[in-house]
Short mmCIF file of C-alpha atoms in Angstrom, two decimals:
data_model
loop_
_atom_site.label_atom_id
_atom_site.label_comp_id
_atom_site.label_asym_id
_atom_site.label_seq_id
_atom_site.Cartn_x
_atom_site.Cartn_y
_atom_site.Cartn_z
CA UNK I 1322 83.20 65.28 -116.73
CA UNK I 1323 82.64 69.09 -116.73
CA UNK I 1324 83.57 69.31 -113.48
CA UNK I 1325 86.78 67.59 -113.74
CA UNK I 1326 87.56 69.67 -116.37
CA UNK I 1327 87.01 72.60 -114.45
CA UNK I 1328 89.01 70.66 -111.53
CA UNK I 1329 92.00 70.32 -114.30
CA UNK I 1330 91.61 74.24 -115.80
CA UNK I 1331 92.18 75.60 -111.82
CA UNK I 1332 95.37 73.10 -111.23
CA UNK I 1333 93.30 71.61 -108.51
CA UNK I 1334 94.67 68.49 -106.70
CA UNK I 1335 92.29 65.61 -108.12
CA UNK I 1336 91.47 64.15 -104.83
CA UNK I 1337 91.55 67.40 -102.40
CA UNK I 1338 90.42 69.36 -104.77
CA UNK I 1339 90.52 72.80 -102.44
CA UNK I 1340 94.18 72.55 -103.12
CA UNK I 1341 95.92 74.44 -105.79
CA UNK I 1342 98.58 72.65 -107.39
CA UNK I 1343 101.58 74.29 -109.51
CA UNK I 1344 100.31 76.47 -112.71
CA UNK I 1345 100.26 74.61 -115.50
CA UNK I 1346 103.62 75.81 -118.17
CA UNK I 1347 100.75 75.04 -121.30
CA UNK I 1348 102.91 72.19 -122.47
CA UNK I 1349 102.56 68.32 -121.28
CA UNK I 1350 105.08 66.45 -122.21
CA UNK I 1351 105.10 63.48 -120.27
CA UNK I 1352 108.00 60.91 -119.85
CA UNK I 1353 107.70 57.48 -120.41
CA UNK I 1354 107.09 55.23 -117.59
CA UNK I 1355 109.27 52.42 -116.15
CA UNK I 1356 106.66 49.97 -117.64
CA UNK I 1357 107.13 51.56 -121.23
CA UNK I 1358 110.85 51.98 -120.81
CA UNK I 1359 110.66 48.30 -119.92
CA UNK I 1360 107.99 47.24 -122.65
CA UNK I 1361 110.43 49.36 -125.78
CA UNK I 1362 113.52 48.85 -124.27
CA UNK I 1363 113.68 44.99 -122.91
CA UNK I 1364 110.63 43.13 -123.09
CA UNK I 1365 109.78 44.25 -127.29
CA UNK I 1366 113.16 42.89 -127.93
CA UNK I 1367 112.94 39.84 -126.40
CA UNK I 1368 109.49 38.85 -128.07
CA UNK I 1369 111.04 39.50 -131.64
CA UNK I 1370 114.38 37.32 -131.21
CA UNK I 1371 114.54 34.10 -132.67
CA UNK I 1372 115.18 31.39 -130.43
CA UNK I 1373 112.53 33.28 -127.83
CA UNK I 1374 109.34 33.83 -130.13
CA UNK I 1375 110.24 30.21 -131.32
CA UNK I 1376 110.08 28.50 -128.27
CA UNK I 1377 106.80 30.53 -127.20
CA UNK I 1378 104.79 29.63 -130.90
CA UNK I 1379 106.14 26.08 -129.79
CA UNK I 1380 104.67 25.98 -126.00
CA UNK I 1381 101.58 27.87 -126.93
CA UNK I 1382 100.77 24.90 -129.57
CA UNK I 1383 101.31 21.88 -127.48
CA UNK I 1384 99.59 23.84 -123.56
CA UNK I 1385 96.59 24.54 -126.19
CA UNK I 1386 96.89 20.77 -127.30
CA UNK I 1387 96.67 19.89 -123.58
CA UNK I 1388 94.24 22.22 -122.85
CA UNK I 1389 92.06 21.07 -125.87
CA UNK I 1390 92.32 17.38 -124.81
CA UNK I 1391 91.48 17.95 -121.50
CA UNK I 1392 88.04 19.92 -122.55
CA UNK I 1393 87.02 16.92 -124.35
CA UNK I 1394 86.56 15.11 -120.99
CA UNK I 1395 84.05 17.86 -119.80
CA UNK I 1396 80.99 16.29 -118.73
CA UNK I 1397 77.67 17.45 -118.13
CA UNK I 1398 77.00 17.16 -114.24
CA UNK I 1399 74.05 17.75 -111.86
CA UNK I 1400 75.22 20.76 -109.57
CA UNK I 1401 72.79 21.86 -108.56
CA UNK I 1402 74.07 21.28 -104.70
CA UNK I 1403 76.84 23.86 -105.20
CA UNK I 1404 74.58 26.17 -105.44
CA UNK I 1405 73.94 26.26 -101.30
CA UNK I 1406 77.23 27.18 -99.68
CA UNK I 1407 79.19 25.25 -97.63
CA UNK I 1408 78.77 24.51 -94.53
CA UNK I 1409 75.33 25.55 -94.29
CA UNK I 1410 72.59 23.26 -92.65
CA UNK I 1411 70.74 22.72 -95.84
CA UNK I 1412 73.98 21.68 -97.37
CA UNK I 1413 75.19 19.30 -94.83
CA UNK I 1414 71.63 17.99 -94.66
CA UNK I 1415 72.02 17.03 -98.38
CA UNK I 1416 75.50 16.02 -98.13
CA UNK I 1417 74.90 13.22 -95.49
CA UNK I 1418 71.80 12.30 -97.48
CA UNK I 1419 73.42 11.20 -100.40
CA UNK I 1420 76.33 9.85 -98.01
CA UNK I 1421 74.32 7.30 -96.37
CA UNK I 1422 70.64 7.06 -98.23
CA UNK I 1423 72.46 7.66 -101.56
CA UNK I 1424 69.89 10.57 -102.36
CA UNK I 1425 66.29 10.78 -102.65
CA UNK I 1426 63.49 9.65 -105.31
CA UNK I 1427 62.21 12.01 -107.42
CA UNK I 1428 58.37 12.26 -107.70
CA UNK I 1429 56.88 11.32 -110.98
CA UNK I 1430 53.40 12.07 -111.79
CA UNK I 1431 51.76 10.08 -115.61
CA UNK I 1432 48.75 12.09 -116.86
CA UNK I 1433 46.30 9.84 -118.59
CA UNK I 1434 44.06 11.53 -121.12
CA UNK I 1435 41.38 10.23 -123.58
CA UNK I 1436 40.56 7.51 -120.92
CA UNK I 1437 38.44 4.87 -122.87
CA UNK I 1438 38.00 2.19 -120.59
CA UNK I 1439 35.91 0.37 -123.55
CA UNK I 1440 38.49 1.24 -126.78
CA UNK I 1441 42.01 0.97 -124.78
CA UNK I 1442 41.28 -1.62 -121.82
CA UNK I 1443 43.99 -3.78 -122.38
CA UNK I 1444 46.66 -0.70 -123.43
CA UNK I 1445 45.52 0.88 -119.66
CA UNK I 1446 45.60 -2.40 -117.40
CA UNK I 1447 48.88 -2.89 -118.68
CA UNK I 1448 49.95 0.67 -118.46
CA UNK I 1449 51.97 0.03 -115.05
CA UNK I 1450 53.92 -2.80 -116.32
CA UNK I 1451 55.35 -0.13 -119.40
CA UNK I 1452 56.57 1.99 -116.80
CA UNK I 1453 57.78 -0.94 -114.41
CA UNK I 1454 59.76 -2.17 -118.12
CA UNK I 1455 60.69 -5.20 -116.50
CA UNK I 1456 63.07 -6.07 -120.12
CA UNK I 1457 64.57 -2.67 -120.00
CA UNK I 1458 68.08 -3.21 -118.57
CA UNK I 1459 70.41 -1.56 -121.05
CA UNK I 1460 68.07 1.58 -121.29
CA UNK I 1461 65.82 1.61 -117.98
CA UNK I 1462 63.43 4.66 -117.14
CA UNK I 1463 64.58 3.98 -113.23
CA UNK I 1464 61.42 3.79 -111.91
CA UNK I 1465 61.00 2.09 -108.80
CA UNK I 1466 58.81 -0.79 -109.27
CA UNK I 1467 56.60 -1.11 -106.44
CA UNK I 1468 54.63 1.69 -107.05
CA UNK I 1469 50.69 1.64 -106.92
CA UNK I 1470 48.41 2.15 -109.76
CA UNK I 1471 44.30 2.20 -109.01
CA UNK I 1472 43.30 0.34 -112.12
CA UNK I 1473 45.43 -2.60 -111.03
CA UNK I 1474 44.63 -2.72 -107.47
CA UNK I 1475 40.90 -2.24 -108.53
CA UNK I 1476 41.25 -5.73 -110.67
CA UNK I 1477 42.86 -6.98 -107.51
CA UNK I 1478 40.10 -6.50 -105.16
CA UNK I 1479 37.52 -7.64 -107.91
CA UNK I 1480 39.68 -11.00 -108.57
CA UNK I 1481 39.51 -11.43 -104.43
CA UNK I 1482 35.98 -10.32 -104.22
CA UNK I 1483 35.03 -12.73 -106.31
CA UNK I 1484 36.65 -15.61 -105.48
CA UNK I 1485 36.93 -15.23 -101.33
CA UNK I 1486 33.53 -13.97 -101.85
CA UNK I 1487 34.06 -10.54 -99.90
CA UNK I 1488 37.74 -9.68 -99.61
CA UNK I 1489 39.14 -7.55 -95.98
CA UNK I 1490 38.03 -4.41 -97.52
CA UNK I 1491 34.26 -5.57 -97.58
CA UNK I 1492 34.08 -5.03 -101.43
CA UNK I 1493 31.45 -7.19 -102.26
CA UNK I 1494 30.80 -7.99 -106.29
CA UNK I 1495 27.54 -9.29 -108.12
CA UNK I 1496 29.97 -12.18 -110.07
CA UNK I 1497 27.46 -12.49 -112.89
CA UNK I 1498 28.77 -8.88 -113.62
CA UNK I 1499 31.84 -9.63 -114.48
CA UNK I 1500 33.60 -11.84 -117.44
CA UNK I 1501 37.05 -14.01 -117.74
CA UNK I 1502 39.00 -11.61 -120.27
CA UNK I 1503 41.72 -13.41 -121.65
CA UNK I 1504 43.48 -10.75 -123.05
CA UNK I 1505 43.73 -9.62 -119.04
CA UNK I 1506 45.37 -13.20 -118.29
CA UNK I 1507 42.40 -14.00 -117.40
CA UNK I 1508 41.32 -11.65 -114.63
CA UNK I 1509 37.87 -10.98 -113.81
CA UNK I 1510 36.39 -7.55 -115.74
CA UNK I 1511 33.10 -6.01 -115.65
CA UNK I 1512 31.24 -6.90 -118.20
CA UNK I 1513 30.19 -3.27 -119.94
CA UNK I 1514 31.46 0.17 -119.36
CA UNK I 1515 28.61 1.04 -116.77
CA UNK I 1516 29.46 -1.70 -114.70
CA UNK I 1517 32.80 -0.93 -115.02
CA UNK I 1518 32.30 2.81 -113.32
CA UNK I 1519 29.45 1.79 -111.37
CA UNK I 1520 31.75 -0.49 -109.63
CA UNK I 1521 34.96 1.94 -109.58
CA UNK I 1522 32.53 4.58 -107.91
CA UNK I 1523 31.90 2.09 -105.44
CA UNK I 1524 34.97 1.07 -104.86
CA UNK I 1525 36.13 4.63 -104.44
CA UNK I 1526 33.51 5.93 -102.06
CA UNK I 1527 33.35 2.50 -99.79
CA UNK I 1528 36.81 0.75 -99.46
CA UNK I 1529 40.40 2.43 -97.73
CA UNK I 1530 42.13 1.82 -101.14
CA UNK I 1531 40.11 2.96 -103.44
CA UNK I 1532 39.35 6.27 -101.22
CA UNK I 1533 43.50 6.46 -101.30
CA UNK I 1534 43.00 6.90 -105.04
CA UNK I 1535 40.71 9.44 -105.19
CA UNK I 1536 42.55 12.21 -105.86
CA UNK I 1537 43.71 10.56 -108.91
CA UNK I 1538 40.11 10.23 -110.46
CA UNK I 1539 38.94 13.25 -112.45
CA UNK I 1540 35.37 12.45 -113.97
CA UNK I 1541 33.93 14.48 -116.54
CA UNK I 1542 30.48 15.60 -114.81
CA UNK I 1543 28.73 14.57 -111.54
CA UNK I 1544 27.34 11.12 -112.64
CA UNK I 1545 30.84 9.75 -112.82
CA UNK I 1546 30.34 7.81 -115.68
CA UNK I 1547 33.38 8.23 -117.44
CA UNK I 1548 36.77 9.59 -116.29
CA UNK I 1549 38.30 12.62 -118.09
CA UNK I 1550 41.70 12.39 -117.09
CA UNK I 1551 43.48 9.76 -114.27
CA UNK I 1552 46.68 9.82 -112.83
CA UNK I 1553 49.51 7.27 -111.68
CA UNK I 1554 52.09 8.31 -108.65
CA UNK I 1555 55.46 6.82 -109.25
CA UNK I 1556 59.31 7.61 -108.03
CA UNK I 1557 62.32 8.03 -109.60
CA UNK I 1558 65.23 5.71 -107.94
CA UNK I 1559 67.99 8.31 -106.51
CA UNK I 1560 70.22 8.20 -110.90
CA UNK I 1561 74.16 8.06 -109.96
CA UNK I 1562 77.41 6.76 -107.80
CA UNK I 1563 79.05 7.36 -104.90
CA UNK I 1564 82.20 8.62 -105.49
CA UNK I 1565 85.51 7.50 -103.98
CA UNK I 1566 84.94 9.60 -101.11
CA UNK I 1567 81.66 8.08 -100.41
CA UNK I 1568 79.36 10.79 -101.65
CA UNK I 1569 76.34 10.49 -103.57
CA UNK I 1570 76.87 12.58 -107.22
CA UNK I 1571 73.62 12.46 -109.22
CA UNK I 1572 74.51 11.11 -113.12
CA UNK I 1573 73.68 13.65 -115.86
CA UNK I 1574 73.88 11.68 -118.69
CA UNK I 1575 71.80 8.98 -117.22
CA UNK I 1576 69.01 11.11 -115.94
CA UNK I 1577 68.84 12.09 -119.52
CA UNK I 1578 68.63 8.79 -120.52
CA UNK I 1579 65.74 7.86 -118.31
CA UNK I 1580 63.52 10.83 -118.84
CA UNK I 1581 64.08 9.98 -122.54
CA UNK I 1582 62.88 6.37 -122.05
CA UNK I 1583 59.86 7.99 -119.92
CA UNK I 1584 58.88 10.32 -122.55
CA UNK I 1585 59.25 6.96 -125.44
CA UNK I 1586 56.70 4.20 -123.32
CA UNK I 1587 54.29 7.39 -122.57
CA UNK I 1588 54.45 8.10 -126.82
CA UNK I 1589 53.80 4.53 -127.13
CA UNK I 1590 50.18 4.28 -126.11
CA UNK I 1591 47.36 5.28 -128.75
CA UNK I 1592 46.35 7.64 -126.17
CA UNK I 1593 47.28 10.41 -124.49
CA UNK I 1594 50.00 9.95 -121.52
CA UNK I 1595 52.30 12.84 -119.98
CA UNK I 1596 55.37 12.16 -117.69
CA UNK I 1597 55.83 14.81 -115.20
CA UNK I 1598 58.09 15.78 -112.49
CA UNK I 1599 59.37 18.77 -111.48
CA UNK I 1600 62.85 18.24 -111.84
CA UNK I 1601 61.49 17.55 -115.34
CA UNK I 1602 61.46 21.45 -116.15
CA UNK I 1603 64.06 22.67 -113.32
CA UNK I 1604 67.79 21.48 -113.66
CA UNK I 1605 67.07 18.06 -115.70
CA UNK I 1606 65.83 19.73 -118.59
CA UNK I 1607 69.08 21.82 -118.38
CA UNK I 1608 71.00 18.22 -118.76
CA UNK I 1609 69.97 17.72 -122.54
CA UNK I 1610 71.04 20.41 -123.68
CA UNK I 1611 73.24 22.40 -121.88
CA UNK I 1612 76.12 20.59 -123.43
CA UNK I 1613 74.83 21.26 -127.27
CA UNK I 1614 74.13 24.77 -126.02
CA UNK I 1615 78.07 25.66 -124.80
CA UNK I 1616 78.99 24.42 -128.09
CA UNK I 1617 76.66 26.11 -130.01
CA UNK I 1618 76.89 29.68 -128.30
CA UNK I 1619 80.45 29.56 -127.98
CA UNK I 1620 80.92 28.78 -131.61
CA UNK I 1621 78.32 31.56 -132.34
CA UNK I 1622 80.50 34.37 -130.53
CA UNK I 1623 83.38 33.45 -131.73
CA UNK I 1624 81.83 33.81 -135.41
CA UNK I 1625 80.95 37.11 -134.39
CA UNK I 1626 84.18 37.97 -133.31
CA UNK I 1627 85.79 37.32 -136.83
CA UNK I 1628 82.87 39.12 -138.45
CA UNK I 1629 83.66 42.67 -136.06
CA UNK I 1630 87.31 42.46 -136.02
CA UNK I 1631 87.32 41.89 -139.91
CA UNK I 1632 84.54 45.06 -140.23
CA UNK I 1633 86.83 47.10 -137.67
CA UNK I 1634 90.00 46.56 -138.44
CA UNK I 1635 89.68 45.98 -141.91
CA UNK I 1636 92.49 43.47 -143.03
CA UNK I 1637 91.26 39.33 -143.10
CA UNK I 1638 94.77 38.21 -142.19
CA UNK I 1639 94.96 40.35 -139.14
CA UNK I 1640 91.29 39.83 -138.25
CA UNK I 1641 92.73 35.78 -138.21
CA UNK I 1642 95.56 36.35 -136.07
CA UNK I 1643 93.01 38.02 -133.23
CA UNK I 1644 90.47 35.41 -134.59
CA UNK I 1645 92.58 32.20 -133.14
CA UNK I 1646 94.04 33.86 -130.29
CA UNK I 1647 90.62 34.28 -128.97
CA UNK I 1648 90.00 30.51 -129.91
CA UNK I 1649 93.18 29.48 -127.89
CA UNK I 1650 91.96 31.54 -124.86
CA UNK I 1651 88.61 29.85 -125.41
CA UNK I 1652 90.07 26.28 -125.60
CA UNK I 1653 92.74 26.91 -122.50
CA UNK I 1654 89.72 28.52 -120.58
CA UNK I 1655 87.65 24.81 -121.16
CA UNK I 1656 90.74 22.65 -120.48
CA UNK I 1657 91.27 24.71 -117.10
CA UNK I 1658 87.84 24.28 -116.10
CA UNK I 1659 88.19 20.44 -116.26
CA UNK I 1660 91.89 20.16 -114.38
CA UNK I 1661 90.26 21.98 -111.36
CA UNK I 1662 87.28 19.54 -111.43
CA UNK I 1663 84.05 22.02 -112.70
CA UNK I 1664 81.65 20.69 -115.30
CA UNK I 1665 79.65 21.96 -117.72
CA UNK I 1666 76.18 23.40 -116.33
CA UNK I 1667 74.32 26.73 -116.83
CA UNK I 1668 76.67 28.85 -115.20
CA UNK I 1669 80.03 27.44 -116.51
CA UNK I 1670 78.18 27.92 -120.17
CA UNK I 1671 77.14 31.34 -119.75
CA UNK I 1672 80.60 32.59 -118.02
CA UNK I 1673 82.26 30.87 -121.14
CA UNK I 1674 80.30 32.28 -123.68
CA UNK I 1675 81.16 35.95 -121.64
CA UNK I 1676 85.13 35.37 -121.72
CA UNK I 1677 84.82 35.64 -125.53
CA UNK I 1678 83.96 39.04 -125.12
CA UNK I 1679 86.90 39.97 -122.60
CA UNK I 1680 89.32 37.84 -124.25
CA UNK I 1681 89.37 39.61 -127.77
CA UNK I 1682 90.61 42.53 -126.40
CA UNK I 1683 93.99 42.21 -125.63
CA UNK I 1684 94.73 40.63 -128.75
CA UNK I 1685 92.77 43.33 -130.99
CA UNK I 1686 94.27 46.06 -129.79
CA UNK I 1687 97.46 44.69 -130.23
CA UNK I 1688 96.95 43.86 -134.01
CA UNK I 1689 95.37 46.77 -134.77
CA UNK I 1690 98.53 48.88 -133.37
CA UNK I 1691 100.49 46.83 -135.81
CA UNK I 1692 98.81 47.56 -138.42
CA UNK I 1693 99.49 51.25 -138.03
CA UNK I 1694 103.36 50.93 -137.77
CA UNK I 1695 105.66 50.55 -140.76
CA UNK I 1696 109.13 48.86 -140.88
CA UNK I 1697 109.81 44.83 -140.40
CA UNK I 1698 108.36 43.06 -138.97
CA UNK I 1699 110.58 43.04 -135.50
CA UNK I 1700 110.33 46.81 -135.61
CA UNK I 1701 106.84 46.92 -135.75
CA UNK I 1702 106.26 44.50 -132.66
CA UNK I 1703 108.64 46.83 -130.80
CA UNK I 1704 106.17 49.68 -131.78
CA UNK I 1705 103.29 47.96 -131.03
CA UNK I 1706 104.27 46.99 -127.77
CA UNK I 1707 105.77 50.31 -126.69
CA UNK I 1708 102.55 52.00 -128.03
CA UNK I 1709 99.47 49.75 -126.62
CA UNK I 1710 101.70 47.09 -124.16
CA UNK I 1711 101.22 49.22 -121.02
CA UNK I 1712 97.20 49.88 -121.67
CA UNK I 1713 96.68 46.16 -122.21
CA UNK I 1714 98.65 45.28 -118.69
CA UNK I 1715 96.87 48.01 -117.16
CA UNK I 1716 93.82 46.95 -118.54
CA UNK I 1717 94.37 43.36 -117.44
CA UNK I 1718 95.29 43.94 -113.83
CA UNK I 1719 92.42 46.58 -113.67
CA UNK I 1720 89.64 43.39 -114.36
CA UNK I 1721 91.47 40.71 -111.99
CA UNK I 1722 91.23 43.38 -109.29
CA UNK I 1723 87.56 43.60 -110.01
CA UNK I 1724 87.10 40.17 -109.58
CA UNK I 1725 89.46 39.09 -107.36
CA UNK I 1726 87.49 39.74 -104.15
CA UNK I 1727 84.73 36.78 -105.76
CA UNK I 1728 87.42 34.42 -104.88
CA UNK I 1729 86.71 34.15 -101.20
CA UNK I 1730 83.05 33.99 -101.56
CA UNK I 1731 81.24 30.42 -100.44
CA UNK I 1732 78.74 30.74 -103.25
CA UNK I 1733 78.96 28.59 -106.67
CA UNK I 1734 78.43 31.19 -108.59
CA UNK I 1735 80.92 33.89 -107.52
CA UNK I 1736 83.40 31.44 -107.21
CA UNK I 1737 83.18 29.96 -110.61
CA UNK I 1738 82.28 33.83 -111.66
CA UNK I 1739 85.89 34.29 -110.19
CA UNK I 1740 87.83 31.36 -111.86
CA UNK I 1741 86.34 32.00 -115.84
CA UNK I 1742 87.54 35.64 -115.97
CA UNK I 1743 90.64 34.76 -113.72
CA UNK I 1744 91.29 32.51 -117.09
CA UNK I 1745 90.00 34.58 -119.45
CA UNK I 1746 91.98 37.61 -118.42
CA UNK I 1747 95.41 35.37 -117.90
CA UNK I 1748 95.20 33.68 -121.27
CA UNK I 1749 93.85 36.37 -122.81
CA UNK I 1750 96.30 38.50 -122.39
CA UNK I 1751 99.57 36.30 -122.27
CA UNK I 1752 98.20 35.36 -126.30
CA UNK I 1753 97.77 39.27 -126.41
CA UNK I 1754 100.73 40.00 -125.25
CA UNK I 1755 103.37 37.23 -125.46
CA UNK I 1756 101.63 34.74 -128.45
CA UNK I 1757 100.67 37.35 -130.88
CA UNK I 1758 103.59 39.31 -130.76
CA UNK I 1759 105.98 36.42 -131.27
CA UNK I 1760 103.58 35.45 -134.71
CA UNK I 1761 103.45 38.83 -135.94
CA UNK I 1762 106.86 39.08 -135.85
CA UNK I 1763 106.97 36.14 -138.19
CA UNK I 1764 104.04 36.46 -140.66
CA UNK I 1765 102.54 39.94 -139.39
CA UNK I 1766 100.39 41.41 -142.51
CA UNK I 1767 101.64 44.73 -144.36
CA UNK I 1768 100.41 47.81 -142.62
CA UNK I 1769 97.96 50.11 -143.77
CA UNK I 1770 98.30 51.89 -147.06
CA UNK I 1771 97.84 55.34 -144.63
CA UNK I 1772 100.53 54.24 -142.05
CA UNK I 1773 103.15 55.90 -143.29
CA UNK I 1774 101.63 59.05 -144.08
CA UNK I 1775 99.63 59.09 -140.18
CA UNK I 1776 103.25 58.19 -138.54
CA UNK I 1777 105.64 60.60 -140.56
CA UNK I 1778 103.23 63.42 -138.86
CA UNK I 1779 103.16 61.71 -135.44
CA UNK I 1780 107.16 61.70 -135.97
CA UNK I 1781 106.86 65.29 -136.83
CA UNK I 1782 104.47 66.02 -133.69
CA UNK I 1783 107.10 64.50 -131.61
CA UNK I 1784 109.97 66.36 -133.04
CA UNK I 1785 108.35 69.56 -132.75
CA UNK I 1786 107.75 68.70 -128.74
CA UNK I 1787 110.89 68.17 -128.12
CA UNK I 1788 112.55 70.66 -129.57
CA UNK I 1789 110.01 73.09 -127.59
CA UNK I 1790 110.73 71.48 -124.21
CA UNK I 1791 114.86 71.82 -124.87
CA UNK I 1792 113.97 75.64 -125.50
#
């Protein structure tokens, strides 16, 4: 900055700054660009006529109506595959998954805790039939059914043992160790907790399937009598639709729905059991409340905005003007978002909650402009307009040329980066400039008490300039 002004003191050219431009005469009086002559002379005018501000009050209502209805069919969505760009091998490789294997499973691990074999038999035999939830239609926890679990296989090869007498794994039980348990429908069970590990050890160290299951087996000290913890290997079925096209979209709201039914059969035991995948704490957790969140942050900001604008400006009816513009912006940003097909995820939220920011400011200067001018109504639009019009159009086409180059990116996030301040800084400043104008002109607030003290000397200012430059 000191060197500019040093740059300006010389008359040096701002760009080839060895040149010398023309000495300065020691009085700037600059004329009005064809932008201002247009904003005072034509456009100002316009805004305040009748039939004009009328008709825009009326077409701003029922777009934001539109716009408003169309945000309420926002959805939550997995997106997680726009976030590799198109036409990339990992994309296409997911792509034609879901296109012909409708998606993947999803690895699910249940962490048993408190394991006593003795206290909880029956609650742990019949733990893999929870999870199966054969009676779970309406609400189902989309597990696919045919997974293994070592407690139940290790009553299988007892119940063969026993009654073939050796089964193909050469598992051979004592019988006279064992007991009928009804409350196991009448499977074969070892008769004590010893036995019980004694013959799980055994089963373990000398048969394929139990030696598949080790891994699973954590026992609390080297005589393996009792287990610590255990753990049961399941899948996720691929949660969605194919889609008219033929491609596999994952289903947001039902994910939710079956990690919530996970989480209530693993609260139902008396002991401890833990669900857990890692799309548990990656995107799916983002499902539940991503929604709630855009809501809540949204509302949040534009709370704050009232709360500044009020402190800064200092009027409660003009602090409401910029208050709802930014709330129309807001709503015509959401309905946009759903006409061009995005849905609500982590970066739509966060770009949202941003656009609050940018979009205040082309209505607050505005207002606060007004406020300063005296006169009607109509004449104080015209002011307003002629005064802060051209910075708010500069100051709009200044941010879509920062972002415009986003547009041709192939990522996710640039693009959608591109389209919520592409919306923000439209709306934002056609209510700035078109909607708030027309209102004001209708049920603007009184200017400041100081207004017409501040523009009888700006008047005076002006006056003295001009007569100057005609001398």
């Amino acid at each position: 900055l000191v060197l500019n002004e040093r740059r300006m003191a010389a008359n040096r050219v701002d760009i080839l700054c060895c040149i010398h431009g023309k000495p300065d005469p020691g009085i700037h009086i600059s004329k009005p660009s064809w932008l201002q002559r247009f904003m005072r002379k034509k456009y100002a005018p316009l805004v305040v006529s009748k039939w004009f501000r009328s008709m825009i009050i009326l077409l701003a209502l029922v777009f934001v109506a539109v716009c408003g209805f169309k945000a309420s069919e926002l959805e939550v969505q997995a997106t997680g595959k726009n976030f590799i760009p198109n036409g990339s091998y990992l994309r296409t490789y997911f792509d034609l998954l879901g296109k012909y294997f409708g998606g993947s499973p999803t690895d699910v691990q249940v962490i048993i805790e408190e394991f006593d074999i003795e206290r909880y038999k029956v609650e742990l035999v019949g733990l893999g039939e929870k999870y199966r939830c054969d009676g779970c239609e309406a609400n189902p926890p989309r597990i696919i059914p045919s997974f293994s679990y070592w407690l139940e296989d290790f009553i299988s090869d007892v119940q063969s043992s026993i009654n073939e007498g050796g089964n193909a794994t050469g598992f051979v039980v004592d019988p006279s160790d064992f007991v009928v348990d009804e409350a196991l429908d009448g499977h074969f069970f070892p008769a004590s907790t010893a036995l019980f590990y004694s013959y799980l050890t055994t089963w373990v160290d000398e048969t394929t399937t139990g030696a598949s299951y080790a891994s699973d087996l954590v026992f609390k000290d080297a005589s393996r009598t009792a287990l610590a913890r255990a753990r049961i290997r399941m899948q996720h079925t691929p949660i969605g639709s194919f889609d008219d096209e033929g491609e596999f979209n994952a289903d947001a709201a039902a994910i939710v729905k079956a990690v919530d039914k996970m989480y209530e059969i693993s609260d139902s035991f008396p002991f401890g059991v833990y669900p857990y995948s890692f799309k548990y704490t990656d995107d799916w957790a983002a499902f539940d409340v991503i929604g709630s969140e855009l809501v809540r942050n949204t509302v949040s900001a534009l709370g704050t905005v009232l709360l500044v604008v009020t402190v800064l400006v200092g009027h409660l009816g003009a602090s409401l003007l910029v208050f709802f513009s930014t709330v129309f912006t807001v709503v015509e940003i959401l309905g946009m978002n759903a006409i061009i097909g995005l849905s609500v995820d982590t970066v739509v939220t966060v770009l949202v909650v941003l656009s609050v920011g940018l979009a205040v400011d082309y209505s607050a200067h505005n207002v606060y402009s007004f406020m300063l001018h005296t006169g009607t109504r109509e004449e104080r639009v015209i002011k307003m307009l002629a005064d802060v019009g051209v910075p708010v159009v500069n100051g709009a086409v200044s941010t879509f040329l920062a972002v415009m180059l986003q547009s041709l990116s192939s990522s996710y996030v640039f693009v959608v980066v591109f389209y919520e301040f592409f919306f923000a800084i439209l709306f934002g400043a056609l209510n700035g400039l078109v909607l708030v104008p027309a209102v004001l002109s209708v049920i603007g607030p009184a200017p400041y008490s100081t207004a017409r003290q501040d523009e009888d000397e700006d008047d005076l200012k002006q006056n003295n300039n001009n007569g100057m430059a005609e001398a």
